[in-house]
Short mmCIF file of C-alpha atoms in Angstrom, two decimals:
data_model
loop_
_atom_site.label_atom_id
_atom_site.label_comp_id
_atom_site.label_asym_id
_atom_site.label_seq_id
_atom_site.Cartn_x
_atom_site.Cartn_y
_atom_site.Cartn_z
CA UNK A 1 0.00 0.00 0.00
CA UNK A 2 2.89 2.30 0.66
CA UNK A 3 4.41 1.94 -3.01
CA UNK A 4 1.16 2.50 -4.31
CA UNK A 5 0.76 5.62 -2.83
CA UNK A 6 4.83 6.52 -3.40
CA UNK A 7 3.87 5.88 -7.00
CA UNK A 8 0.81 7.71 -7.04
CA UNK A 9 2.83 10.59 -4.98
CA UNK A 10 5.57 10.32 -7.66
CA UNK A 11 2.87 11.26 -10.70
CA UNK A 12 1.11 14.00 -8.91
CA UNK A 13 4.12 15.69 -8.03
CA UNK A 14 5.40 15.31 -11.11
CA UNK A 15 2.79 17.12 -12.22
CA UNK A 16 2.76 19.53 -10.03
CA UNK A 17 5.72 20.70 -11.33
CA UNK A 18 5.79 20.20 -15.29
CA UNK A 19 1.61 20.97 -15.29
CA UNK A 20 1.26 19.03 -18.76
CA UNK A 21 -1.57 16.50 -18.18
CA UNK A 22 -4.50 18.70 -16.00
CA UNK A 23 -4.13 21.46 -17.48
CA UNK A 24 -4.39 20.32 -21.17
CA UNK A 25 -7.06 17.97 -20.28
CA UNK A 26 -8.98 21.01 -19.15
CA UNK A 27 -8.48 23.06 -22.34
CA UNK A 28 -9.22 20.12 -24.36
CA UNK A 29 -12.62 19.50 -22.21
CA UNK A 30 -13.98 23.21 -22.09
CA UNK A 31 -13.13 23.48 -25.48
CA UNK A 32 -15.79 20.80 -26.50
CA UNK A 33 -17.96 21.86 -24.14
CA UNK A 34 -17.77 25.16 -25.55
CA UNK A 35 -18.57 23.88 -28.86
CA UNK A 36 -20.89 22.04 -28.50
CA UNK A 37 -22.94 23.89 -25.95
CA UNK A 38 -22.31 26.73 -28.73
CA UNK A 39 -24.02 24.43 -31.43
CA UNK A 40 -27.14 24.06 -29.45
CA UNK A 41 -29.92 26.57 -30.19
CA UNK A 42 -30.06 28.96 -26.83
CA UNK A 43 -31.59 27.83 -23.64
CA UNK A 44 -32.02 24.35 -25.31
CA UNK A 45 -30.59 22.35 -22.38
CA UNK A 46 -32.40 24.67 -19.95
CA UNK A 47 -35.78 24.18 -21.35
CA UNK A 48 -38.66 22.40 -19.47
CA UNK A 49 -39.12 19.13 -21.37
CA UNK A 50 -41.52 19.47 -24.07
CA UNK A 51 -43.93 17.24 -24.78
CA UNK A 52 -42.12 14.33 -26.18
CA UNK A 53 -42.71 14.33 -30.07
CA UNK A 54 -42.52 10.62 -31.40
CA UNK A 55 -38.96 9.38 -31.89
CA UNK A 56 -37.46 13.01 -31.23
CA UNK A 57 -35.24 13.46 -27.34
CA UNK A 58 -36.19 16.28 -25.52
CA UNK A 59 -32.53 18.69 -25.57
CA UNK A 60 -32.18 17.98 -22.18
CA UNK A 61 -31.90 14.15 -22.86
CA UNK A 62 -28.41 14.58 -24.91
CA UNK A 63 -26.90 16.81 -22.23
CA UNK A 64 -25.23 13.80 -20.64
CA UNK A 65 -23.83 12.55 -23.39
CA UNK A 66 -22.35 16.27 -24.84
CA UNK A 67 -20.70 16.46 -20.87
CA UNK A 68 -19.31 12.46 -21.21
CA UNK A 69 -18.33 12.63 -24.88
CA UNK A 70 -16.19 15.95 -24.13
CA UNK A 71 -14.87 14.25 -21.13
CA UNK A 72 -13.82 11.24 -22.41
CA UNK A 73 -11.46 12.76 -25.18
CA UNK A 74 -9.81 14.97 -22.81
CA UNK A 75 -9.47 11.61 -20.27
CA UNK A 76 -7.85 9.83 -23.15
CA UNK A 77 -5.34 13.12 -24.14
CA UNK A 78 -4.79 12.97 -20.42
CA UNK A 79 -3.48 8.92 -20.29
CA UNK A 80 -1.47 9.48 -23.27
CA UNK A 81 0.33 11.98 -21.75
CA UNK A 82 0.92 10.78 -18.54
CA UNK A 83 2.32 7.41 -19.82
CA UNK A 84 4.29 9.64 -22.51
CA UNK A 85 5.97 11.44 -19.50
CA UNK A 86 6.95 7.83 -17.90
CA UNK A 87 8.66 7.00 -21.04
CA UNK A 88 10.24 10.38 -21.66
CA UNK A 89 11.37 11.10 -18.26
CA UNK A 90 12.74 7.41 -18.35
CA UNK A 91 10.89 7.45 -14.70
CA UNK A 92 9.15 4.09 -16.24
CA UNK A 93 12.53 2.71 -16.52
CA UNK A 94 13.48 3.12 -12.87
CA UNK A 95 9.93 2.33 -12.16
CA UNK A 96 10.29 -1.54 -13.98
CA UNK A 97 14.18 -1.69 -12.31
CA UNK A 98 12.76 -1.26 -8.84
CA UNK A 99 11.51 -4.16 -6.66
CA UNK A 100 7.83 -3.43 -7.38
CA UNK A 101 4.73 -5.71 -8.05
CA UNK A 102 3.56 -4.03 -11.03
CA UNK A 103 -0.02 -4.37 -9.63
CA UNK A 104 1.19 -1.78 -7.46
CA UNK A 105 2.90 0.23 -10.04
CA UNK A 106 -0.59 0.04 -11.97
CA UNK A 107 -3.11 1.20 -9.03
CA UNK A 108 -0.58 3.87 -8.03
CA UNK A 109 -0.43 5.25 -12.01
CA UNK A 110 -4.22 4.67 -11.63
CA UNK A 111 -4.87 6.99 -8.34
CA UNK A 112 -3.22 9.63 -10.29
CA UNK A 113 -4.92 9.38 -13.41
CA UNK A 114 -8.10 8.97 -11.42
CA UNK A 115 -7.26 12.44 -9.90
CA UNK A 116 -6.41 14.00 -12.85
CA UNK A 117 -9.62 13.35 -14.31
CA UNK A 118 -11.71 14.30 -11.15
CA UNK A 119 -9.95 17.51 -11.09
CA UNK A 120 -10.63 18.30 -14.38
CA UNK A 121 -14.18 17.30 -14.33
CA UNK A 122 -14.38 19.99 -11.43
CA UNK A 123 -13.54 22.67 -12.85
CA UNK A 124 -15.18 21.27 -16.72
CA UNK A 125 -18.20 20.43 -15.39
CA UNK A 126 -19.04 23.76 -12.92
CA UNK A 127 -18.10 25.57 -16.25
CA UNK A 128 -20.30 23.71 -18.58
CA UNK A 129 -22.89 24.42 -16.55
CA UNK A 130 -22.64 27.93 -16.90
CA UNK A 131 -22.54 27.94 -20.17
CA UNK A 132 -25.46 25.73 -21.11
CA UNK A 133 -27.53 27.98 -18.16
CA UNK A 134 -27.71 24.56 -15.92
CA UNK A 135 -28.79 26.15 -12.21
CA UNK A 136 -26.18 24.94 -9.70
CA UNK A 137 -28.07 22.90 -8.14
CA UNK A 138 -29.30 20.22 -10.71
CA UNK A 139 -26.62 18.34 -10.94
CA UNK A 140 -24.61 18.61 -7.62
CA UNK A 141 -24.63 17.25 -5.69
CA UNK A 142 -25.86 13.42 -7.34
CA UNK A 143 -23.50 13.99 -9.97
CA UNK A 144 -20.08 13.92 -7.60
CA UNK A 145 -21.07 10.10 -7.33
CA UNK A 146 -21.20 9.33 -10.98
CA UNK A 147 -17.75 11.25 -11.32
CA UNK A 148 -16.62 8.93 -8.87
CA UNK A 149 -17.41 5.62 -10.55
CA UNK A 150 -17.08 7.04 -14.07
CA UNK A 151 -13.42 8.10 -13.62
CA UNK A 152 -12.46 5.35 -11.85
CA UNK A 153 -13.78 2.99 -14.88
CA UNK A 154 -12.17 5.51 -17.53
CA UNK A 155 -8.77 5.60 -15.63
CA UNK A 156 -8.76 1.72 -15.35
CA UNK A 157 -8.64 1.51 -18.81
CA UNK A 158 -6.71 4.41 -19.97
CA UNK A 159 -4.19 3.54 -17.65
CA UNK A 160 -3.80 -0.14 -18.95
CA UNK A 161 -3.54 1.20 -22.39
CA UNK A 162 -1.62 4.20 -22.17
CA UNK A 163 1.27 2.30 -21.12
CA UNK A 164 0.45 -0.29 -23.79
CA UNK A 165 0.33 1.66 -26.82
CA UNK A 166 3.63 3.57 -25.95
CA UNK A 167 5.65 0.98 -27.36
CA UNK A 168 3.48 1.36 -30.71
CA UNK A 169 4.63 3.19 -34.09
CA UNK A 170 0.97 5.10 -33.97
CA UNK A 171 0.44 5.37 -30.17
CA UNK A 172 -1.64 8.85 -30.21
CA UNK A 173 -4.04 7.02 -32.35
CA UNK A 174 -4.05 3.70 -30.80
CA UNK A 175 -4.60 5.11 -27.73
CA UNK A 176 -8.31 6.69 -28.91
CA UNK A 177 -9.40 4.33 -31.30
CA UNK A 178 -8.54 1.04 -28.31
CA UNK A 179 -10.16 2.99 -25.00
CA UNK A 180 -13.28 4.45 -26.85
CA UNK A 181 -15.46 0.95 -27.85
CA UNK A 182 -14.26 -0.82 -24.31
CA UNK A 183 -14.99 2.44 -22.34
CA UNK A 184 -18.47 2.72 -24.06
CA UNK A 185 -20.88 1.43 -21.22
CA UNK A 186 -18.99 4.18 -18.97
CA UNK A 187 -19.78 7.11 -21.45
CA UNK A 188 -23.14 5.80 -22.12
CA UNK A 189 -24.11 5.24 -18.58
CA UNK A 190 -22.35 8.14 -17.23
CA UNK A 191 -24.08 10.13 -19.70
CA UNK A 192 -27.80 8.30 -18.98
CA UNK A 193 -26.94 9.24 -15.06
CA UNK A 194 -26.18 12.88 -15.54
CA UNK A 195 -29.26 13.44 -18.01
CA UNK A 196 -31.85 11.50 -15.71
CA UNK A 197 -30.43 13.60 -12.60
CA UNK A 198 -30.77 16.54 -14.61
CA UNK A 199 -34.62 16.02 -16.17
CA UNK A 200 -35.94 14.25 -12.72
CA UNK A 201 -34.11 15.47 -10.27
CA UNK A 202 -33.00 12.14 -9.08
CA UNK A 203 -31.90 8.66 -10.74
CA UNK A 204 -35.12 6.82 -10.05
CA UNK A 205 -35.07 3.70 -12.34
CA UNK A 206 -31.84 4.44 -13.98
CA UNK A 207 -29.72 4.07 -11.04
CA UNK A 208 -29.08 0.50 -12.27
CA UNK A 209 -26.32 1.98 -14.25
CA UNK A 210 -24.44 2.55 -10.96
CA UNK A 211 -24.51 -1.19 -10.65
CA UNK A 212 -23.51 -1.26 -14.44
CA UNK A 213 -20.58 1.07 -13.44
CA UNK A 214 -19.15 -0.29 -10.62
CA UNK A 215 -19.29 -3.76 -12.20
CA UNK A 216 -16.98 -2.41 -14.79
CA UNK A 217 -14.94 -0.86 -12.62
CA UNK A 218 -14.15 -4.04 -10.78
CA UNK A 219 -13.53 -6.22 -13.70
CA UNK A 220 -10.93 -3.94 -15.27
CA UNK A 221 -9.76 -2.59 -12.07
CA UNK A 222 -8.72 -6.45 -11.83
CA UNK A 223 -7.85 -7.30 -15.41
CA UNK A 224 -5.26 -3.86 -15.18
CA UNK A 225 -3.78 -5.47 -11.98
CA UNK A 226 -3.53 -8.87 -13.25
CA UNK A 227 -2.00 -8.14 -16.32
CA UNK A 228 -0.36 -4.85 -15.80
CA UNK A 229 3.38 -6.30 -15.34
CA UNK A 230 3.19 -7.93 -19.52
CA UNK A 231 2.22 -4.52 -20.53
CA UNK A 232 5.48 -3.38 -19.25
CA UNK A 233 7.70 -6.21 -19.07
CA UNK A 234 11.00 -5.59 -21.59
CA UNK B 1 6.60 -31.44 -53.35
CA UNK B 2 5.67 -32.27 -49.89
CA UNK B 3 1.56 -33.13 -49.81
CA UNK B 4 -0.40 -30.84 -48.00
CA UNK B 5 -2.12 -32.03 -44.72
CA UNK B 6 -4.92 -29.56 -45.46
CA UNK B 7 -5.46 -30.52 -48.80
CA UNK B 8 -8.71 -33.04 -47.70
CA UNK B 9 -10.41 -30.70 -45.25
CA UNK B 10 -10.35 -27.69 -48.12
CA UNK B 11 -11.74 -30.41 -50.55
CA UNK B 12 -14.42 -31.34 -48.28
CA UNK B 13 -15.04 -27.54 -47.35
CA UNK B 14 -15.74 -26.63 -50.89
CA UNK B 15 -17.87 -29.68 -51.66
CA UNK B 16 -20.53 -28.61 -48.27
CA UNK B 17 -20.24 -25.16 -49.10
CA UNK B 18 -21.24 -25.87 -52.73
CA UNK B 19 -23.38 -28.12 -51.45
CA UNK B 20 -25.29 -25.62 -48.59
CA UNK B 21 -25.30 -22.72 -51.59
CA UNK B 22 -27.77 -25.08 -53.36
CA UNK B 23 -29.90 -25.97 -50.39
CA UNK B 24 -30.08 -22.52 -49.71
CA UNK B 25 -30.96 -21.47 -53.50
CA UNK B 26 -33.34 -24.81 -54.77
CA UNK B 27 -34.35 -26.81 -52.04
CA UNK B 28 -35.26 -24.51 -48.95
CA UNK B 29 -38.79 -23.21 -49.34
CA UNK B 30 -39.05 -19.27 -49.28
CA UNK B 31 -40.50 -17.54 -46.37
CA UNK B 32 -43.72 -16.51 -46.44
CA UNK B 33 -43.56 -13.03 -44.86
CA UNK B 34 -39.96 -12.20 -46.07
CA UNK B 35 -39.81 -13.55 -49.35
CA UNK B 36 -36.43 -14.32 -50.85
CA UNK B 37 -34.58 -12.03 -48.59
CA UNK B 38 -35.11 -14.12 -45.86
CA UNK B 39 -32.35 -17.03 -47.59
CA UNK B 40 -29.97 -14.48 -46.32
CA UNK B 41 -30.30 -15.32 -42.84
CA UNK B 42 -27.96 -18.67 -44.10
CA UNK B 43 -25.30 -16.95 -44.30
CA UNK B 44 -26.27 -14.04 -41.52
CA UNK B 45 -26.08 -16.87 -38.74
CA UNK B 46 -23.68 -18.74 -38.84
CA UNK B 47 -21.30 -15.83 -39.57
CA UNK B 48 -22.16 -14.53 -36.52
CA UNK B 49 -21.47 -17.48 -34.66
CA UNK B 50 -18.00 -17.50 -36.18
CA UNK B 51 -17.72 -14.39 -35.24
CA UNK B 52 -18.18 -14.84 -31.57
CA UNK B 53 -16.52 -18.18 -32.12
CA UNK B 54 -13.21 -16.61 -32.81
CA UNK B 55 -13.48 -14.28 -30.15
CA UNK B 56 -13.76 -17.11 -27.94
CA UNK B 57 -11.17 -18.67 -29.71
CA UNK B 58 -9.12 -15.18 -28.74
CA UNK B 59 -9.47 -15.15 -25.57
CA UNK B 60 -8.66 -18.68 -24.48
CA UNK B 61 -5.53 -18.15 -26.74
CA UNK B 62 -4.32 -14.64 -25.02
CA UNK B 63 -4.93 -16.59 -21.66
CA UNK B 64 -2.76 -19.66 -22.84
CA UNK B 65 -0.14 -17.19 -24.64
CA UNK B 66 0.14 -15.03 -20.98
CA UNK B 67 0.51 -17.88 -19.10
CA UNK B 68 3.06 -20.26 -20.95
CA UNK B 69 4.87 -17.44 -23.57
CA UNK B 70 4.36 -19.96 -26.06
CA UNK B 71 4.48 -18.18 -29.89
CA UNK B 72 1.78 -20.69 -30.84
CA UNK B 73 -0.86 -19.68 -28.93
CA UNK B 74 -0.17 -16.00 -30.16
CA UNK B 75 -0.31 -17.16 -33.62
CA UNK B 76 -3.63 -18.80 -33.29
CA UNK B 77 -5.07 -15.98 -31.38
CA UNK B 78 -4.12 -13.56 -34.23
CA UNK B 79 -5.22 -15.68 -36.82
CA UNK B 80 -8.48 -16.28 -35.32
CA UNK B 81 -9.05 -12.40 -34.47
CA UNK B 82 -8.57 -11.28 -38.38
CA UNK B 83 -11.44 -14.27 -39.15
CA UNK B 84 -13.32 -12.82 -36.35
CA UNK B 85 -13.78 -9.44 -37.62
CA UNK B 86 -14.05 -10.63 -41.44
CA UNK B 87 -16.84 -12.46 -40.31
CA UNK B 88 -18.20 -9.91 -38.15
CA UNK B 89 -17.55 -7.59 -40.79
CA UNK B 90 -20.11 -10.38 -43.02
CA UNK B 91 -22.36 -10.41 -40.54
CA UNK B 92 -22.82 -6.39 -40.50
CA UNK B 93 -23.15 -6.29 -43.84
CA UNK B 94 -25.47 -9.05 -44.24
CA UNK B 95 -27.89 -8.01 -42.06
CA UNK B 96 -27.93 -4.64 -43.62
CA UNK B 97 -29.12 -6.15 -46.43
CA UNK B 98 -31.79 -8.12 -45.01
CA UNK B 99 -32.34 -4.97 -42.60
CA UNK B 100 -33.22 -2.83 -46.11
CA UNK B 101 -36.18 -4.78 -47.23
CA UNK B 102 -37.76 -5.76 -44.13
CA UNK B 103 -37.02 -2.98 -41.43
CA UNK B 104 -36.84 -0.49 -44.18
CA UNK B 105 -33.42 0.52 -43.08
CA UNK B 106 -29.86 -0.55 -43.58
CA UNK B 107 -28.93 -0.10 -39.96
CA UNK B 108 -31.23 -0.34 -37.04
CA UNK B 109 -29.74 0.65 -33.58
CA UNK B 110 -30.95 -2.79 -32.10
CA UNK B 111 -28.89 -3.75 -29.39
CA UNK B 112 -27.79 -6.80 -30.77
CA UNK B 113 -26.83 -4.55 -33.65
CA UNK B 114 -24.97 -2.58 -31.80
CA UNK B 115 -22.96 -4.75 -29.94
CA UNK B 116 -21.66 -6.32 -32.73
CA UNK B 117 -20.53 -3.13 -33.80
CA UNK B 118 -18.64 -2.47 -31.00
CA UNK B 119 -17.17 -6.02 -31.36
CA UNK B 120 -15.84 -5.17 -34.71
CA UNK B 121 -14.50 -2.21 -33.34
CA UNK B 122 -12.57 -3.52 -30.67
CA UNK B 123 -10.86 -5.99 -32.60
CA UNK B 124 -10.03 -4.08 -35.39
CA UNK B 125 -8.43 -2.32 -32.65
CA UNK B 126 -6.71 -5.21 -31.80
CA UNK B 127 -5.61 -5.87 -35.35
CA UNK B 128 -4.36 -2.14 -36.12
CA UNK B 129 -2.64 -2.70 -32.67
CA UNK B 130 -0.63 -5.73 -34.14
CA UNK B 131 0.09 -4.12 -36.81
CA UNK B 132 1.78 -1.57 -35.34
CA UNK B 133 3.49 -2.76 -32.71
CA UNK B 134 7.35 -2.31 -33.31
CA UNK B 135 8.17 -5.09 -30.63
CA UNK B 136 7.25 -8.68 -31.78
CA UNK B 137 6.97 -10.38 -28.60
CA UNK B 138 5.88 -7.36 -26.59
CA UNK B 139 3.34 -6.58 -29.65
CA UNK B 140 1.66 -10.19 -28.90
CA UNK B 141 1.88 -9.77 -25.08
CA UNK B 142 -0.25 -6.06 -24.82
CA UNK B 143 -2.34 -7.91 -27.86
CA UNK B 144 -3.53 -10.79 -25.60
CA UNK B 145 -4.35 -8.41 -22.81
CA UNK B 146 -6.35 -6.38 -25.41
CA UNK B 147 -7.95 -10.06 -26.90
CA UNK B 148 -8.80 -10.20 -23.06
CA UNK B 149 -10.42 -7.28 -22.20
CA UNK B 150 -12.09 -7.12 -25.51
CA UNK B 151 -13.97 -10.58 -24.58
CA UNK B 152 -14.60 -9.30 -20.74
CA UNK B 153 -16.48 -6.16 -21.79
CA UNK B 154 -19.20 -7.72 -24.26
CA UNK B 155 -21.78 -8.27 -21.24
CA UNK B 156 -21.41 -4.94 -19.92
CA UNK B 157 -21.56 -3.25 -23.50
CA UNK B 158 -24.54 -5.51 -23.83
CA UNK B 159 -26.37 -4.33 -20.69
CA UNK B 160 -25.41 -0.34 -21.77
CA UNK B 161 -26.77 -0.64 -25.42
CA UNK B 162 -29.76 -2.81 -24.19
CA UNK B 163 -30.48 -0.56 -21.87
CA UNK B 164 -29.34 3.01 -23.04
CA UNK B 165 -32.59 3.10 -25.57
CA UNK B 166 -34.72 0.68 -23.11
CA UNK B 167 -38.32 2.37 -23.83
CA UNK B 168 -37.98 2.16 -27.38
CA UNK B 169 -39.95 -0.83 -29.09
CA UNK B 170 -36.49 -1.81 -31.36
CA UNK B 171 -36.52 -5.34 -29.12
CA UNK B 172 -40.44 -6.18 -30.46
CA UNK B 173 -39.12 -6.34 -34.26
CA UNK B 174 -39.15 -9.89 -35.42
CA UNK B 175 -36.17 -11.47 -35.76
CA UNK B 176 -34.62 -14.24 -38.11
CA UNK B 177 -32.55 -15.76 -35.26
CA UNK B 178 -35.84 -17.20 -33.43
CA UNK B 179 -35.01 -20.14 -35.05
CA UNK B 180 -37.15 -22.04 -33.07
CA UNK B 181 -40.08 -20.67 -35.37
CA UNK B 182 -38.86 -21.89 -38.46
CA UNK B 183 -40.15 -24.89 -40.54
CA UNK B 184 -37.96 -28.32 -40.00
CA UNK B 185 -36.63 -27.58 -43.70
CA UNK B 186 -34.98 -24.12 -42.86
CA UNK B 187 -33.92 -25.80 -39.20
CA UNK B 188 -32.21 -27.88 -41.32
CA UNK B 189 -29.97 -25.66 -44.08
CA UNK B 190 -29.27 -23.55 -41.03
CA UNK B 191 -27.57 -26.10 -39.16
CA UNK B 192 -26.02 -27.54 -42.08
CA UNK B 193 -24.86 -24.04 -42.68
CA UNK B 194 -23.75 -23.42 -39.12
CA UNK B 195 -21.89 -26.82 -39.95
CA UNK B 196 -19.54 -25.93 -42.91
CA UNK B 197 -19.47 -21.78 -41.65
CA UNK B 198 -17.38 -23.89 -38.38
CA UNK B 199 -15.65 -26.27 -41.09
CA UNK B 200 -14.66 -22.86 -42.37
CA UNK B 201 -13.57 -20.93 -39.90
CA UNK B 202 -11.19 -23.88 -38.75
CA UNK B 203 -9.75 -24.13 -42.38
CA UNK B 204 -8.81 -20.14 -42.18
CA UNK B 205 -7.67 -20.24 -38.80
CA UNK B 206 -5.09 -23.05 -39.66
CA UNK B 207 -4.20 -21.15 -42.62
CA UNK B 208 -3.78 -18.10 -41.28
CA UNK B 209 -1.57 -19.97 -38.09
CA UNK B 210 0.28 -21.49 -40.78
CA UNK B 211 1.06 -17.89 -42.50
CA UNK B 212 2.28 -16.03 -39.24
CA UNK B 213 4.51 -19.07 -38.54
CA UNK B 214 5.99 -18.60 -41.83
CA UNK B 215 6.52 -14.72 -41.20
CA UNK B 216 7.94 -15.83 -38.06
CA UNK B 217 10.04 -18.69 -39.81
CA UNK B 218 11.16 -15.90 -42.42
CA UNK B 219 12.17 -13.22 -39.68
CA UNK B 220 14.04 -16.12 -38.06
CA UNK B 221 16.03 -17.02 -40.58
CA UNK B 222 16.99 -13.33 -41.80
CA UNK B 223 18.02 -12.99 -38.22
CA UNK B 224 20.17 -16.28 -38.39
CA UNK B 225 21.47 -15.14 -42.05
CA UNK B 226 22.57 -11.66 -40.37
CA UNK B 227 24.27 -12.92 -37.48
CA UNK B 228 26.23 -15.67 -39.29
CA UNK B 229 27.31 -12.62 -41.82
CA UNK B 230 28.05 -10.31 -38.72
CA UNK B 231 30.24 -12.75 -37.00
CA UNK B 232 32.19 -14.85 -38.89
CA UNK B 233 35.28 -12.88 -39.93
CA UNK B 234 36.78 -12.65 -43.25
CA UNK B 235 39.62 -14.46 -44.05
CA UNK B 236 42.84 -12.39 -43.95
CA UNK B 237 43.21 -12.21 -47.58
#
């Protein structure tokens, strides 16, 4: 448990010092948000529902998924880097020299990957908000939960695969195009959370996703653990 | 001109596939309600099955590669992933075009549909990831983790997709695959068909084995060549 949290210590300082995941993960996040809150006609993702016209979603419905999608991309810029700075900084070769179980080494990387994201989705989310006139109150507090289990699930993968693809000729595309279809049930159900807390106020019959969620979570929280070390391995 | 061991098994292949084609066209009656386009659904199935198959296939392989290092198991766990998503890639295509006549649409977003989409997704992420993988052995080591976790995550993406669009009435539409329905002819081509689609997949799979253990063979032997040509000195002349 120590190591794990040396290791996780070791990334967030590191960052703390060069700033180049957060910080990019934010820009990257508001500006989709921006966008696509932009694209919307005005007020649309304030508006009362209307009445629901057959086979059309009421604005509101997508809002999740504009939120997720936006996060997501800036998650996956985010694990690029910070395996990039392992393998520049040759820190990952120290890291697979020291006496280590790499299931350590992988839920360290993962605490700080986790945190990266959270503290980006603080300061995304809060913002996005704003823009898309969302009143405070709608989605927080309920949505600091699905942050929770959605960035845990994102991180487990992204961290597995970041350090993966660096040893690939294409790795800023593998990266993307191997994280997006196995992280879909997060972005879908983080985005089905976030848009049911945000229409009814509460998660009612959707909070079966949670269960979805931390289901994931567990499974590749233990497939990253179990097969973190022939990721690495020379 | 050393006889091929496969030789038999392709004969046989082509005389059941020739063989199912003409079930399929002359002998199995045409559906009622569908018509003609329903005959599709013989080659829809079982391609599907193949598909998930040599997924399977995938992930027992990645396990068995992880576990023992052995290049074999890597071999057959690549060769059965670029079946996998041809077939998938047959299946998609398929059913779009039994999907145009009957739904009225190429592309439906059923969940079943869209599963398999994500299936041929991941594992063309797996193959892209092979292909660029600069490290051989390190290439087919991150692969089987990815042939893993591509297997693990088809319940969960089935629960999101099934669920995501839950009060929508996509899940009412008939479906070809509720085989139980069908007439004791078309029970009959289908298995038949499910028959030589698995006599199929096992003749690509051992040809595509054999192929990568000729690449390897090939790399091996430039390898050998170099090192012989590195070492050995010339003689002072």
């Amino acid at each position: 448990m120590r190591t794990v949290l040396a290791i996780a210590a070791k990334d967030l300082r590191g960052e703390s010092r060069a700033r180049q995941i957060a910080p990019v993960m934010l820009v990257f996040a508001l500006c989709l948000v921006f966008l696509l809150t932009f694209a919307l006609p005005p007020g649309a993702l304030r508006a009362p529902v209307p009445v629901p016209v057959a086979g059309a979603l009421p604005a509101r419905d997508i809002t999740g998924l504009l939120l997720w999608t936006s996060i997501f991309f800036a998650a996956v810029i985010g694990f690029g880097r910070s395996a990039a700075a392992d393998r520049e900084g040759s820190a990952g070769d120290g890291l697979l020299l020291a006496p280590v179980d790499p299931a350590a080494l992988y839920a360290g990387k993962l605490i700080a990957n986790s945190g990266f994201l959270l503290a980006t989705q603080l300061v995304a989310i809060p913002l996005f908000m704003l823009f898309a006139n969302i009143a405070p109150g709608a989605l927080f507090p309920g949505i600091l939960p699905v942050m929770l289990v959605a960035s845990l699930g994102m991180a487990a993968v992204g961290t597995l695969f970041g350090a993966a693809t660096q040893h690939a000729e294409a790795r800023s595309l593998m990266l993307p195009l191997l994280t997006f279809p196995l992280t879909l049930p997060v972005i879908l159900g983080a985005s089905k959370l976030t848009s049911t807390l945000l229409i009814e106020n509460r998660f009612g019959n959707e909070f079966r996703w949670f269960i979805l969620l931390s289901v994931f979570d567990v499974v590749f929280l233990t497939l990253g653990a179990v097969t973190f070390e022939f990721v690495i391995e020379e | 001109m050393k006889k091929d061991p496969l030789q038999p098994t392709q004969s046989l292949l082509a005389a059941a596939f020739l063989a199912g084609l003409a079930l399929i066209f002359f002998w199995v009656p045409t559906e009622s309600f569908q018509g003609v386009s329903q005959r599709i659904l013989y080659v829809h199935a079982p391609s599907a099955w193949v598909a998930y198959l040599a997924f399977g296939v995938v992930l027992a392989c990645s396990v068995a590669y992880l576990k023992t290092s052995e290049a074999r198991w890597d071999w057959v766990a690549h060769a059965s992933a670029r079946v996998g998503v041809l077939f998938t890639g047959i299946t998609l295509i398929t059913g779009a075009m039994w999907g145009r006549p009957i739904w009225g649409a190429f592309w439906a977003w059923d969940p079943r549909l869209t599963l398999t989409l994500v299936l041929f997704l991941i594992y063309l992420g797996y193959l892209a990831f092979r292909a660029s993988a600069s490290d051989e052995t390190r290439g087919a080591r991150i692969a089987a983790v990815i042939g893993i976790a591509g297997f693990m995550v088809v319940p969960l993406v089935h629960f999101s997709v099934d669920w995501w669009r839950g009060q929508h009435p996509s899940r009412t539409v008939i479906r070809p695959e509720d085989s139980a329905a069908l007439p004791s002819e078309m029970q009959m081509v289908l298995v038949t068909m499910f028959a030589v689609f698995t006599l199929l997949y096992l003749v690509l799979l051992a040809l595509g084995v054999r192929l990568l253990k000729l690449e390897n063979d090939v790399v091996e032997l430039e390898a050998d060549f170099l090192e012989k040509t590195v070492i050995t000195p010339r003689p002072a002349g």
